[in-house]
mmCIF file of C-alpha atoms in Angstrom:
data_model
loop_
_atom_site.group_PDB
_atom_site.id
_atom_site.type_symbol
_atom_site.label_atom_id
_atom_site.label_comp_id
_atom_site.label_asym_id
_atom_site.label_seq_id
_atom_site.Cartn_x
_atom_site.Cartn_y
_atom_site.Cartn_z
ATOM 1 C CA MET A 655 30.289 11.225 49.257
ATOM 2 C CA THR A 656 27.572 11.877 46.224
ATOM 3 C CA GLU A 657 26.586 8.218 46.455
ATOM 4 C CA ASN A 658 26.199 8.485 50.351
ATOM 5 C CA ASN A 659 24.046 11.699 49.960
ATOM 6 C CA GLN A 660 22.734 9.820 46.909
ATOM 7 C CA ASN A 661 21.557 7.208 49.631
ATOM 8 C CA LYS A 662 20.673 8.704 52.473
ATOM 9 C CA PRO A 663 17.121 8.257 52.933
ATOM 10 C CA GLN A 664 14.496 10.871 52.476
ATOM 11 C CA TYR A 665 12.809 10.989 56.108
ATOM 12 C CA ILE A 666 15.836 11.745 57.423
ATOM 13 C CA GLU A 667 16.005 14.856 54.662
ATOM 14 C CA GLN A 668 12.428 15.752 55.929
ATOM 15 C CA GLU A 669 13.387 15.408 59.637
ATOM 16 C CA GLU A 670 16.062 17.951 59.156
ATOM 17 C CA GLU A 671 14.135 19.902 57.131
ATOM 18 C CA SER A 672 11.651 20.342 59.920
ATOM 19 C CA SER A 673 13.661 20.387 62.437
ATOM 20 C CA ILE A 674 12.752 22.975 65.062
ATOM 21 C CA ASP A 675 14.784 26.243 65.987
ATOM 22 C CA PHE A 676 14.827 26.846 69.551
ATOM 23 C CA LYS A 677 17.271 29.517 68.904
ATOM 24 C CA ALA A 678 14.899 31.446 66.882
ATOM 25 C CA ILE A 679 11.861 30.799 69.348
ATOM 26 C CA PHE A 680 13.824 31.848 72.156
ATOM 27 C CA ASP A 681 14.498 34.767 70.631
ATOM 28 C CA ALA A 682 11.166 35.726 69.047
ATOM 29 C CA LEU A 683 10.070 35.000 72.835
ATOM 30 C CA LEU A 684 12.929 37.785 73.992
ATOM 31 C CA LYS A 685 11.829 40.427 71.619
ATOM 32 C CA HIS A 686 8.247 40.947 73.462
ATOM 33 C CA LYS A 687 10.009 40.561 77.290
ATOM 34 C CA LYS A 688 8.223 44.056 77.602
ATOM 35 C CA LEU A 689 4.839 42.357 76.745
ATOM 36 C CA TYR A 690 5.153 40.032 79.182
ATOM 37 C CA TYR A 691 5.943 42.547 82.191
ATOM 38 C CA LYS A 692 2.970 44.251 81.044
ATOM 39 C CA VAL A 693 0.847 40.973 80.605
ATOM 40 C CA LEU A 694 2.133 39.244 83.827
ATOM 41 C CA ALA A 695 1.938 42.212 85.939
ATOM 42 C CA ILE A 696 -2.020 42.910 85.003
ATOM 43 C CA THR A 697 -2.603 39.254 85.349
ATOM 44 C CA PHE A 698 -1.309 39.651 89.528
ATOM 45 C CA VAL A 699 -3.093 42.036 90.289
ATOM 46 C CA VAL A 700 -6.307 40.443 88.343
ATOM 47 C CA SER A 701 -5.676 37.471 89.773
ATOM 48 C CA CYS A 702 -5.036 38.962 93.476
ATOM 49 C CA ILE A 703 -8.590 41.454 93.516
ATOM 50 C CA TYR A 704 -10.175 38.066 92.030
ATOM 51 C CA THR A 705 -8.987 35.871 95.146
ATOM 52 C CA LEU A 706 -9.570 38.372 97.606
ATOM 53 C CA SER A 707 -13.025 38.542 96.521
ATOM 54 C CA LEU A 708 -13.555 34.798 97.541
ATOM 55 C CA HIS A 709 -14.693 33.860 101.007
ATOM 56 C CA ASN A 710 -12.849 31.472 103.038
ATOM 57 C CA TYR A 711 -14.372 28.236 103.840
ATOM 58 C CA TYR A 712 -14.193 25.580 106.508
ATOM 59 C CA THR A 713 -14.310 21.570 106.324
ATOM 60 C CA CYS A 714 -14.844 19.739 109.643
ATOM 61 C CA GLU A 715 -14.440 15.194 109.147
ATOM 62 C CA VAL A 716 -16.264 13.091 111.618
ATOM 63 C CA LYS A 717 -15.320 9.418 111.088
ATOM 64 C CA LEU A 718 -16.948 6.444 112.342
ATOM 65 C CA ALA A 719 -16.875 2.713 112.390
ATOM 66 C CA PRO A 720 -19.697 -0.093 112.500
ATOM 67 C CA GLU A 721 -19.274 -2.704 114.833
ATOM 68 C CA LEU A 722 -20.283 -5.326 112.944
ATOM 69 C CA SER A 723 -22.296 -8.316 115.647
ATOM 70 C CA THR A 724 -21.744 -11.893 114.432
ATOM 71 C CA SER A 725 -25.301 -12.485 113.248
ATOM 72 C CA ARG A 726 -24.712 -9.407 110.850
ATOM 73 C CA SER A 727 -20.949 -10.464 109.624
ATOM 74 C CA SER A 728 -21.847 -12.728 106.857
ATOM 75 C CA SER A 729 -24.025 -10.274 105.358
ATOM 76 C CA SER A 730 -21.583 -7.845 105.700
ATOM 77 C CA LEU A 731 -18.774 -10.195 104.059
ATOM 78 C CA SER A 732 -21.896 -11.057 101.444
ATOM 79 C CA ALA A 733 -21.972 -7.294 100.777
ATOM 80 C CA LEU A 734 -18.946 -6.505 100.552
ATOM 81 C CA ALA A 735 -18.202 -9.594 98.082
ATOM 82 C CA MET A 736 -20.934 -8.110 95.910
ATOM 83 C CA GLN A 737 -19.230 -5.154 94.672
ATOM 84 C CA PHE A 738 -16.202 -7.296 93.369
ATOM 85 C CA GLY A 739 -18.550 -9.090 91.367
ATOM 86 C CA LEU A 740 -18.187 -12.401 93.718
ATOM 87 C CA LYS A 741 -21.125 -14.442 95.448
ATOM 88 C CA MET A 742 -20.694 -15.867 98.972
ATOM 89 C CA GLY A 743 -23.683 -18.157 99.729
ATOM 90 C CA SER A 744 -27.526 -17.656 99.031
ATOM 91 C CA GLY A 745 -26.247 -13.776 98.141
ATOM 92 C CA ILE A 746 -28.290 -10.800 98.611
ATOM 93 C CA MET A 747 -31.850 -12.621 98.212
ATOM 94 C CA GLY A 748 -30.439 -14.927 101.088
ATOM 95 C CA ASN A 749 -30.047 -11.671 103.845
ATOM 96 C CA SER A 750 -32.177 -10.023 105.361
ATOM 97 C CA GLU A 751 -30.138 -6.825 105.684
ATOM 98 C CA ALA A 752 -30.503 -4.596 102.920
ATOM 99 C CA LEU A 753 -29.015 -1.249 104.097
ATOM 100 C CA TYR A 754 -25.256 -1.815 103.805
ATOM 101 C CA PRO A 755 -22.562 0.497 105.290
ATOM 102 C CA THR A 756 -21.327 1.408 101.256
ATOM 103 C CA LEU A 757 -25.066 2.609 100.923
ATOM 104 C CA TYR A 758 -24.861 5.168 103.384
ATOM 105 C CA PRO A 759 -23.517 7.896 101.124
ATOM 106 C CA GLU A 760 -26.672 7.566 99.313
ATOM 107 C CA LEU A 761 -28.909 7.728 102.352
ATOM 108 C CA VAL A 762 -27.142 11.018 102.945
ATOM 109 C CA SER A 763 -27.250 12.736 99.487
ATOM 110 C CA SER A 764 -30.588 11.898 99.504
ATOM 111 C CA THR A 765 -33.649 14.240 99.174
ATOM 112 C CA ASP A 766 -35.600 13.402 102.922
ATOM 113 C CA PHE A 767 -32.345 13.140 104.585
ATOM 114 C CA LYS A 768 -31.223 16.311 103.354
ATOM 115 C CA VAL A 769 -34.366 18.140 103.802
ATOM 116 C CA SER A 770 -34.558 16.453 107.596
ATOM 117 C CA LEU A 771 -31.440 19.144 108.091
ATOM 118 C CA PHE A 772 -33.510 22.304 107.214
ATOM 119 C CA LYS A 773 -35.251 22.865 110.691
ATOM 120 C CA VAL A 774 -31.268 22.316 112.839
ATOM 121 C CA PRO A 775 -30.507 25.172 114.644
ATOM 122 C CA VAL A 776 -27.539 26.712 114.007
ATOM 123 C CA HIS A 777 -25.528 29.940 114.680
ATOM 124 C CA LYS A 778 -22.532 31.705 114.074
ATOM 125 C CA MET A 779 -19.256 31.308 115.663
ATOM 126 C CA ASP A 780 -19.237 35.709 116.898
ATOM 127 C CA SER A 781 -22.939 35.614 116.735
ATOM 128 C CA THR A 782 -25.634 34.197 119.813
ATOM 129 C CA ARG A 783 -28.566 34.699 117.338
ATOM 130 C CA VAL A 784 -30.527 31.700 116.698
ATOM 131 C CA THR A 785 -31.909 30.628 113.325
ATOM 132 C CA THR A 786 -32.438 27.459 111.107
ATOM 133 C CA TYR A 787 -29.860 25.928 109.096
ATOM 134 C CA TYR A 788 -32.539 26.234 106.111
ATOM 135 C CA ASP A 789 -32.583 29.888 106.894
ATOM 136 C CA TYR A 790 -28.820 30.531 107.609
ATOM 137 C CA LEU A 791 -28.260 28.808 103.562
ATOM 138 C CA LYS A 792 -30.860 31.081 102.613
ATOM 139 C CA ASN A 793 -30.144 34.790 104.314
ATOM 140 C CA ASP A 794 -26.579 34.545 105.567
ATOM 141 C CA GLN A 795 -24.113 33.204 103.206
ATOM 142 C CA LYS A 796 -21.404 35.621 102.000
ATOM 143 C CA THR A 797 -21.428 35.762 98.122
ATOM 144 C CA THR A 798 -18.939 37.647 95.703
ATOM 145 C CA TRP A 799 -19.078 41.164 94.674
ATOM 146 C CA TRP A 800 -20.077 40.482 91.075
ATOM 147 C CA SER A 801 -22.116 37.168 91.678
ATOM 148 C CA ALA A 802 -24.221 39.443 94.259
ATOM 149 C CA ALA A 803 -24.350 42.326 91.461
ATOM 150 C CA ILE A 804 -25.628 40.456 89.167
ATOM 151 C CA GLY A 805 -27.868 38.373 90.917
ATOM 152 C CA GLY A 806 -29.604 41.689 92.563
ATOM 153 C CA THR A 807 -29.792 43.122 89.037
ATOM 154 C CA LEU A 808 -31.725 39.530 87.956
ATOM 155 C CA LYS A 809 -33.792 39.994 90.935
ATOM 156 C CA PHE A 810 -34.579 42.896 90.454
ATOM 157 C CA ILE A 811 -35.498 43.044 86.404
ATOM 158 C CA PHE A 812 -37.422 39.463 87.410
ATOM 159 C CA SER A 813 -39.591 41.700 89.858
ATOM 160 C CA LEU A 814 -40.700 43.789 87.465
ATOM 161 C CA PHE A 815 -42.556 41.088 85.329
ATOM 162 C CA THR A 816 -43.353 38.709 88.152
ATOM 163 C CA GLU A 817 -46.025 38.766 90.875
ATOM 164 C CA LYS A 818 -44.885 38.686 94.222
ATOM 165 C CA LYS A 819 -45.540 34.875 96.389
ATOM 166 C CA GLU A 820 -45.499 33.732 99.802
ATOM 167 C CA GLU A 821 -43.212 31.625 100.127
ATOM 168 C CA ILE A 822 -44.265 28.632 101.478
ATOM 169 C CA LYS A 823 -42.851 27.732 104.795
ATOM 170 C CA THR A 824 -43.806 23.726 105.272
ATOM 171 C CA VAL A 825 -40.995 21.307 103.375
ATOM 172 C CA ASP A 826 -42.325 18.234 101.277
ATOM 173 C CA PRO A 827 -39.945 16.345 100.169
ATOM 174 C CA PHE A 828 -42.439 15.108 97.461
ATOM 175 C CA ARG A 829 -42.601 18.754 95.642
ATOM 176 C CA LEU A 830 -40.092 21.237 96.906
ATOM 177 C CA THR A 831 -40.390 24.995 96.091
ATOM 178 C CA LYS A 832 -37.483 26.867 93.698
ATOM 179 C CA PRO A 833 -35.732 28.093 96.935
ATOM 180 C CA GLN A 834 -35.776 24.666 98.778
ATOM 181 C CA ASP A 835 -34.647 22.948 95.346
ATOM 182 C CA ARG A 836 -31.440 25.257 95.139
ATOM 183 C CA ILE A 837 -30.641 25.230 99.026
ATOM 184 C CA VAL A 838 -31.721 20.716 98.641
ATOM 185 C CA LYS A 839 -28.775 21.223 95.440
ATOM 186 C CA ALA A 840 -26.317 23.060 97.706
ATOM 187 C CA LEU A 841 -26.092 20.723 100.459
ATOM 188 C CA ASP A 842 -24.613 17.967 98.070
ATOM 189 C CA LYS A 843 -21.113 19.945 97.661
ATOM 190 C CA ARG A 844 -21.540 20.979 101.338
ATOM 191 C CA ILE A 845 -22.304 17.614 102.698
ATOM 192 C CA VAL A 846 -20.300 14.157 101.772
ATOM 193 C CA CYS A 847 -20.461 10.928 103.069
ATOM 194 C CA GLU A 848 -18.232 8.592 101.772
ATOM 195 C CA VAL A 849 -17.047 4.738 103.332
ATOM 196 C CA ASP A 850 -14.225 2.877 102.651
ATOM 197 C CA ASN A 851 -15.078 -0.656 100.931
ATOM 198 C CA LYS A 852 -12.128 -2.321 102.745
ATOM 199 C CA THR A 853 -12.390 -1.037 106.064
ATOM 200 C CA LEU A 854 -15.900 0.262 105.674
ATOM 201 C CA VAL A 855 -15.206 3.558 107.741
ATOM 202 C CA ILE A 856 -17.453 5.994 107.348
ATOM 203 C CA THR A 857 -16.148 9.583 106.943
ATOM 204 C CA ILE A 858 -18.890 12.435 106.912
ATOM 205 C CA SER A 859 -17.320 16.115 105.911
ATOM 206 C CA VAL A 860 -18.959 19.246 106.219
ATOM 207 C CA MET A 861 -17.881 22.352 104.533
ATOM 208 C CA ASP A 862 -19.228 25.638 105.206
ATOM 209 C CA GLN A 863 -18.481 29.662 105.758
ATOM 210 C CA ASP A 864 -18.239 29.388 109.413
ATOM 211 C CA PRO A 865 -16.223 26.870 111.261
ATOM 212 C CA TYR A 866 -18.667 26.931 114.266
ATOM 213 C CA ILE A 867 -21.810 25.813 112.103
ATOM 214 C CA ALA A 868 -19.223 22.926 109.899
ATOM 215 C CA ALA A 869 -18.207 21.318 113.058
ATOM 216 C CA ALA A 870 -22.130 21.477 114.647
ATOM 217 C CA MET A 871 -23.908 20.105 111.511
ATOM 218 C CA ALA A 872 -21.076 17.798 110.482
ATOM 219 C CA ASP A 873 -21.837 16.434 114.510
ATOM 220 C CA THR A 874 -25.755 16.337 113.186
ATOM 221 C CA VAL A 875 -25.023 14.604 110.748
ATOM 222 C CA ARG A 876 -23.578 12.228 112.666
ATOM 223 C CA THR A 877 -26.176 11.633 115.207
ATOM 224 C CA ARG A 878 -28.825 12.045 112.227
ATOM 225 C CA LEU A 879 -27.484 8.873 110.225
ATOM 226 C CA GLN A 880 -27.024 6.847 113.383
ATOM 227 C CA GLU A 881 -30.762 7.296 114.416
ATOM 228 C CA PHE A 882 -31.806 6.136 110.419
ATOM 229 C CA ILE A 883 -29.964 3.064 110.641
ATOM 230 C CA THR A 884 -30.645 1.661 114.203
ATOM 231 C CA ASP A 885 -34.255 3.219 113.632
ATOM 232 C CA TYR A 886 -34.146 1.114 110.191
ATOM 233 C CA ARG A 887 -32.554 -2.030 111.695
ATOM 234 C CA THR A 888 -34.744 -2.323 114.788
ATOM 235 C CA LYS A 889 -37.800 -1.310 113.355
ATOM 236 C CA LYS A 890 -39.173 -5.417 113.169
ATOM 237 C CA ALA A 891 -37.975 -6.007 116.538
ATOM 238 C CA ARG A 892 -39.421 -3.368 117.818
ATOM 239 C CA VAL A 893 -42.421 -3.991 116.592
ATOM 240 C CA ASP A 894 -42.338 -7.093 117.737
ATOM 241 C CA LEU A 895 -41.478 -5.664 121.145
ATOM 242 C CA GLU A 896 -44.959 -3.776 121.445
ATOM 243 C CA PHE A 897 -47.157 -6.607 120.308
ATOM 244 C CA ASN A 898 -45.585 -8.804 123.199
ATOM 245 C CA ARG A 899 -46.181 -5.748 125.503
ATOM 246 C CA LYS A 900 -49.114 -5.545 124.378
ATOM 247 C CA LEU A 901 -49.864 -9.415 125.489
ATOM 248 C CA TYR A 902 -48.137 -9.060 128.546
ATOM 249 C CA LYS A 903 -50.370 -6.083 129.566
ATOM 250 C CA GLU A 904 -53.651 -8.659 129.003
ATOM 251 C CA ALA A 905 -52.298 -12.042 130.403
ATOM 252 C CA LYS A 906 -51.498 -10.366 133.775
ATOM 253 C CA ALA A 907 -54.570 -8.595 133.930
ATOM 254 C CA ARG A 908 -56.274 -12.079 132.918
ATOM 255 C CA TYR A 909 -54.449 -13.484 135.731
ATOM 256 C CA GLU A 910 -54.954 -10.724 138.455
ATOM 257 C CA LYS A 911 -58.610 -10.906 137.794
ATOM 258 C CA ALA A 912 -58.371 -14.675 137.961
ATOM 259 C CA ARG A 913 -56.128 -14.527 141.540
ATOM 260 C CA ARG A 914 -59.077 -11.949 142.475
ATOM 261 C CA LEU A 915 -61.678 -14.446 142.443
ATOM 262 C CA TYR A 916 -60.053 -17.327 143.878
ATOM 263 C CA ALA A 917 -58.770 -15.341 146.735
ATOM 264 C CA ASP A 918 -62.389 -13.848 147.445
ATOM 265 C CA TYR A 919 -63.985 -16.989 147.272
ATOM 266 C CA ALA A 920 -61.675 -18.720 149.366
ATOM 267 C CA ASP A 921 -62.165 -15.633 151.838
ATOM 268 C CA ALA A 922 -66.143 -16.421 151.936
ATOM 269 C CA ASN A 923 -65.983 -19.914 151.957
ATOM 270 C CA GLN A 924 -63.167 -20.822 155.053
ATOM 271 C CA ASP A 925 -65.470 -23.033 156.889
ATOM 272 C CA MET A 926 -66.809 -25.099 153.790
ATOM 273 C CA VAL A 927 -68.891 -28.051 153.875
ATOM 274 C CA LEU A 928 -70.485 -28.470 150.680
ATOM 275 C CA GLN A 929 -68.434 -30.235 148.694
ATOM 276 C CA SER A 930 -69.771 -28.309 145.280
ATOM 277 C CA ALA A 931 -68.214 -25.087 147.166
ATOM 278 C CA ARG A 932 -64.993 -27.458 147.275
ATOM 279 C CA THR A 933 -64.844 -28.098 143.492
ATOM 280 C CA LYS A 934 -65.235 -24.029 142.415
ATOM 281 C CA LEU A 935 -62.564 -23.629 144.457
ATOM 282 C CA ILE A 936 -60.210 -26.338 142.805
ATOM 283 C CA ASP A 937 -61.643 -24.863 139.352
ATOM 284 C CA LEU A 938 -60.722 -21.474 140.380
ATOM 285 C CA GLU A 939 -57.520 -22.609 141.584
ATOM 286 C CA ASN A 940 -56.740 -24.375 138.143
ATOM 287 C CA ASP A 941 -58.093 -21.551 136.075
ATOM 288 C CA MET A 942 -55.667 -19.101 138.107
ATOM 289 C CA GLN A 943 -53.012 -21.600 137.450
ATOM 290 C CA LEU A 944 -53.829 -21.557 133.594
ATOM 291 C CA LYS A 945 -53.632 -17.658 133.586
ATOM 292 C CA TYR A 946 -50.225 -17.503 135.877
ATOM 293 C CA ASN A 947 -48.809 -20.104 133.377
ATOM 294 C CA ALA A 948 -49.445 -18.017 130.314
ATOM 295 C CA PHE A 949 -48.621 -15.036 131.889
ATOM 296 C CA ASN A 950 -45.421 -16.581 132.656
ATOM 297 C CA THR A 951 -44.820 -17.303 129.253
ATOM 298 C CA VAL A 952 -45.505 -13.953 127.859
ATOM 299 C CA ALA A 953 -43.132 -12.398 130.430
ATOM 300 C CA GLN A 954 -40.702 -14.858 128.769
ATOM 301 C CA GLN A 955 -41.551 -13.784 125.536
ATOM 302 C CA LEU A 956 -41.734 -10.028 126.327
ATOM 303 C CA THR A 957 -37.877 -10.689 127.825
ATOM 304 C CA ALA A 958 -36.791 -12.041 124.329
ATOM 305 C CA ALA A 959 -38.342 -9.639 122.467
ATOM 306 C CA GLU A 960 -35.930 -6.385 124.471
ATOM 307 C CA ALA A 961 -32.912 -8.826 124.235
ATOM 308 C CA LYS A 962 -33.650 -8.918 120.501
ATOM 309 C CA VAL A 963 -33.966 -5.201 120.212
ATOM 310 C CA GLN A 964 -30.983 -4.854 121.877
ATOM 311 C CA GLU A 965 -28.867 -7.410 119.733
ATOM 312 C CA GLU A 966 -30.451 -5.442 116.671
ATOM 313 C CA THR A 967 -29.278 -2.228 117.562
ATOM 314 C CA PRO A 968 -25.990 -1.365 115.882
ATOM 315 C CA SER A 969 -22.759 0.122 117.725
ATOM 316 C CA PHE A 970 -20.593 2.783 116.536
ATOM 317 C CA THR A 971 -17.230 3.632 117.143
ATOM 318 C CA THR A 972 -16.257 7.180 116.812
ATOM 319 C CA LEU A 973 -12.738 7.184 115.540
ATOM 320 C CA GLN A 974 -12.664 11.013 115.481
ATOM 321 C CA SER A 975 -15.323 13.429 116.759
ATOM 322 C CA ALA A 976 -16.148 16.674 115.302
ATOM 323 C CA THR A 977 -14.037 19.877 116.256
ATOM 324 C CA VAL A 978 -14.086 23.347 114.907
ATOM 325 C CA PRO A 979 -11.729 23.724 112.264
ATOM 326 C CA VAL A 980 -8.757 25.911 113.259
ATOM 327 C CA LYS A 981 -7.365 26.564 109.549
ATOM 328 C CA LYS A 982 -9.329 27.171 106.086
ATOM 329 C CA SER A 983 -9.392 24.267 103.818
ATOM 330 C CA GLY A 984 -9.913 27.461 101.089
ATOM 331 C CA PRO A 985 -9.296 29.050 98.758
ATOM 332 C CA GLY A 986 -6.100 28.417 97.949
ATOM 333 C CA ARG A 987 -5.602 31.948 96.701
ATOM 334 C CA ALA A 988 -1.515 31.350 96.117
ATOM 335 C CA LYS A 989 -2.741 28.522 93.720
ATOM 336 C CA ILE A 990 -5.279 30.547 91.994
ATOM 337 C CA VAL A 991 -2.813 33.416 91.180
ATOM 338 C CA LEU A 992 -0.002 30.694 90.299
ATOM 339 C CA VAL A 993 -2.510 29.141 87.765
ATOM 340 C CA PHE A 994 -3.622 32.794 86.012
ATOM 341 C CA LEU A 995 -0.059 33.439 85.713
ATOM 342 C CA PHE A 996 1.222 30.292 83.929
ATOM 343 C CA LEU A 997 -2.595 30.113 81.668
ATOM 344 C CA ALA A 998 -1.370 34.161 81.165
ATOM 345 C CA PHE A 999 2.393 33.173 80.069
ATOM 346 C CA ILE A 1000 1.306 30.515 77.489
ATOM 347 C CA VAL A 1001 -1.709 32.514 75.980
ATOM 348 C CA THR A 1002 1.420 35.266 75.459
ATOM 349 C CA SER A 1003 3.601 33.114 73.896
ATOM 350 C CA ALA A 1004 1.077 31.482 71.957
ATOM 351 C CA TRP A 1005 0.242 34.817 70.414
ATOM 352 C CA ILE A 1006 4.024 36.050 70.255
ATOM 353 C CA LEU A 1007 5.054 32.691 68.319
ATOM 354 C CA HIS A 1008 2.013 32.924 66.084
ATOM 355 C CA LYS A 1009 3.216 36.825 64.954
ATOM 356 C CA GLU A 1010 6.524 36.089 64.737
ATOM 357 C CA ASP A 1011 5.716 32.998 62.248
ATOM 358 C CA GLN A 1012 7.365 30.519 64.648
ATOM 359 C CA LEU A 1013 4.084 28.869 65.787
ATOM 360 C CA LYS A 1014 3.196 26.358 63.033
ATOM 361 C CA PRO A 1015 7.052 25.122 63.107
ATOM 362 C CA LEU A 1016 6.448 24.436 66.787
ATOM 363 C CA LEU A 1017 3.426 22.297 66.099
ATOM 364 C CA GLY A 1018 4.804 20.661 63.231
ATOM 365 C CA LEU A 1019 2.848 22.118 60.650
ATOM 366 C CA ALA A 1020 5.210 23.824 58.554
#
C-alpha cells in the first residue's frame, strides 16, 4: 500500500486537494436564505416598476418581391454572384444596372430618403389631429418618467446659459440642424429594410408607439422605395421619350405646314395651264411627302420610346401588405423581470460565497 501511494501521480493528489466541496457551498448559500428573500423581493418590485414605466411599441412588416425581367436577369445574377466572390460575364462594369435589390437597405437608411419622410402627414389611432411625421417624432413621443425628469432638468439648465434660437423649419439634407439630426438617427432603429440574398424578397419593418402610424409609415416607405427605384431605372428612357416627343411635335408641325401650302396652291391653280405652275405643284407635293416620311419615322421612334419606358419600369409583387398590428412587439416585461431576478441571484450568491470563503475554491484560485 505504501508503494502504491508513493507511485500515485502528483497531479491526482493535487486534484483531490483542490476538489470543490459542493455540500459546503450549498450549506453556505442555504445559511443566508433570508437574504435571498429580501434581495429577490426588492429586485422583483424594482423591476416591475421599471418595466411598467416602459411604453409599448408595435411593429408592422411589409414584404415585396421584385419581378426581374429577362433583360435584367443576367445583371441580377451577376450581382448575386459577386456577393460570393464569383464573376459572371463582364461583371459589374459591363452592366448598365447599378441599383441592385441588395442595395435597397442602403437606400432606405440614407439621409436623403429619411428626410423625405419628414413631411408625411400622420395621425394617431385614437386622434384625428393630423401632423407631420417629423413633428410627431419630435413632440408626441412618450418617454419614461426618469428620462422626462432628466431631460427637463438638463433643458432648463441649458436654457439659463444659452440664448433661444429660432428653429429652422426648412430641411436641408446637406446641413441638418441638431433636432433634425436626432430624428434622422432615431429613424435608423424605427425603419429597417432587409433583403434576402437568395430569394431577393424585400422586408420593410417600421416600429412605433402607435400601431396605426407604424402601419401607415410602413406602407409609405414601400411606396417611396418603389417610386425611387422606378424613377432611377426609367430615368434615361424618360429623357429619350421627352426628346422624341419634341421631335414628334416639330416634325408634325413641318408636315402640316407643307400640307397646307400644297392644298392652298392646288386650290388656287385648279385650271392650271402653265408648266411652271404644274412644276411648283409637283415640288410642293414632293416636299409634303418628304415631311410626311420624316413625321412617320419620328412617330415610330416615339412609340418605341414609350414602349421602352414601360419595359424599364420595374414591377413589384406585394407578398405582405401593411396592416395595423393588433399585438405589441415589446417590451417583453416578463423577460426583463426574469433577467433582473437572475442577475440579482447571481450577484447575491457571489457575495455570500465570498463572505463564507467559498468563492476562491469554486473559481479554482485556492
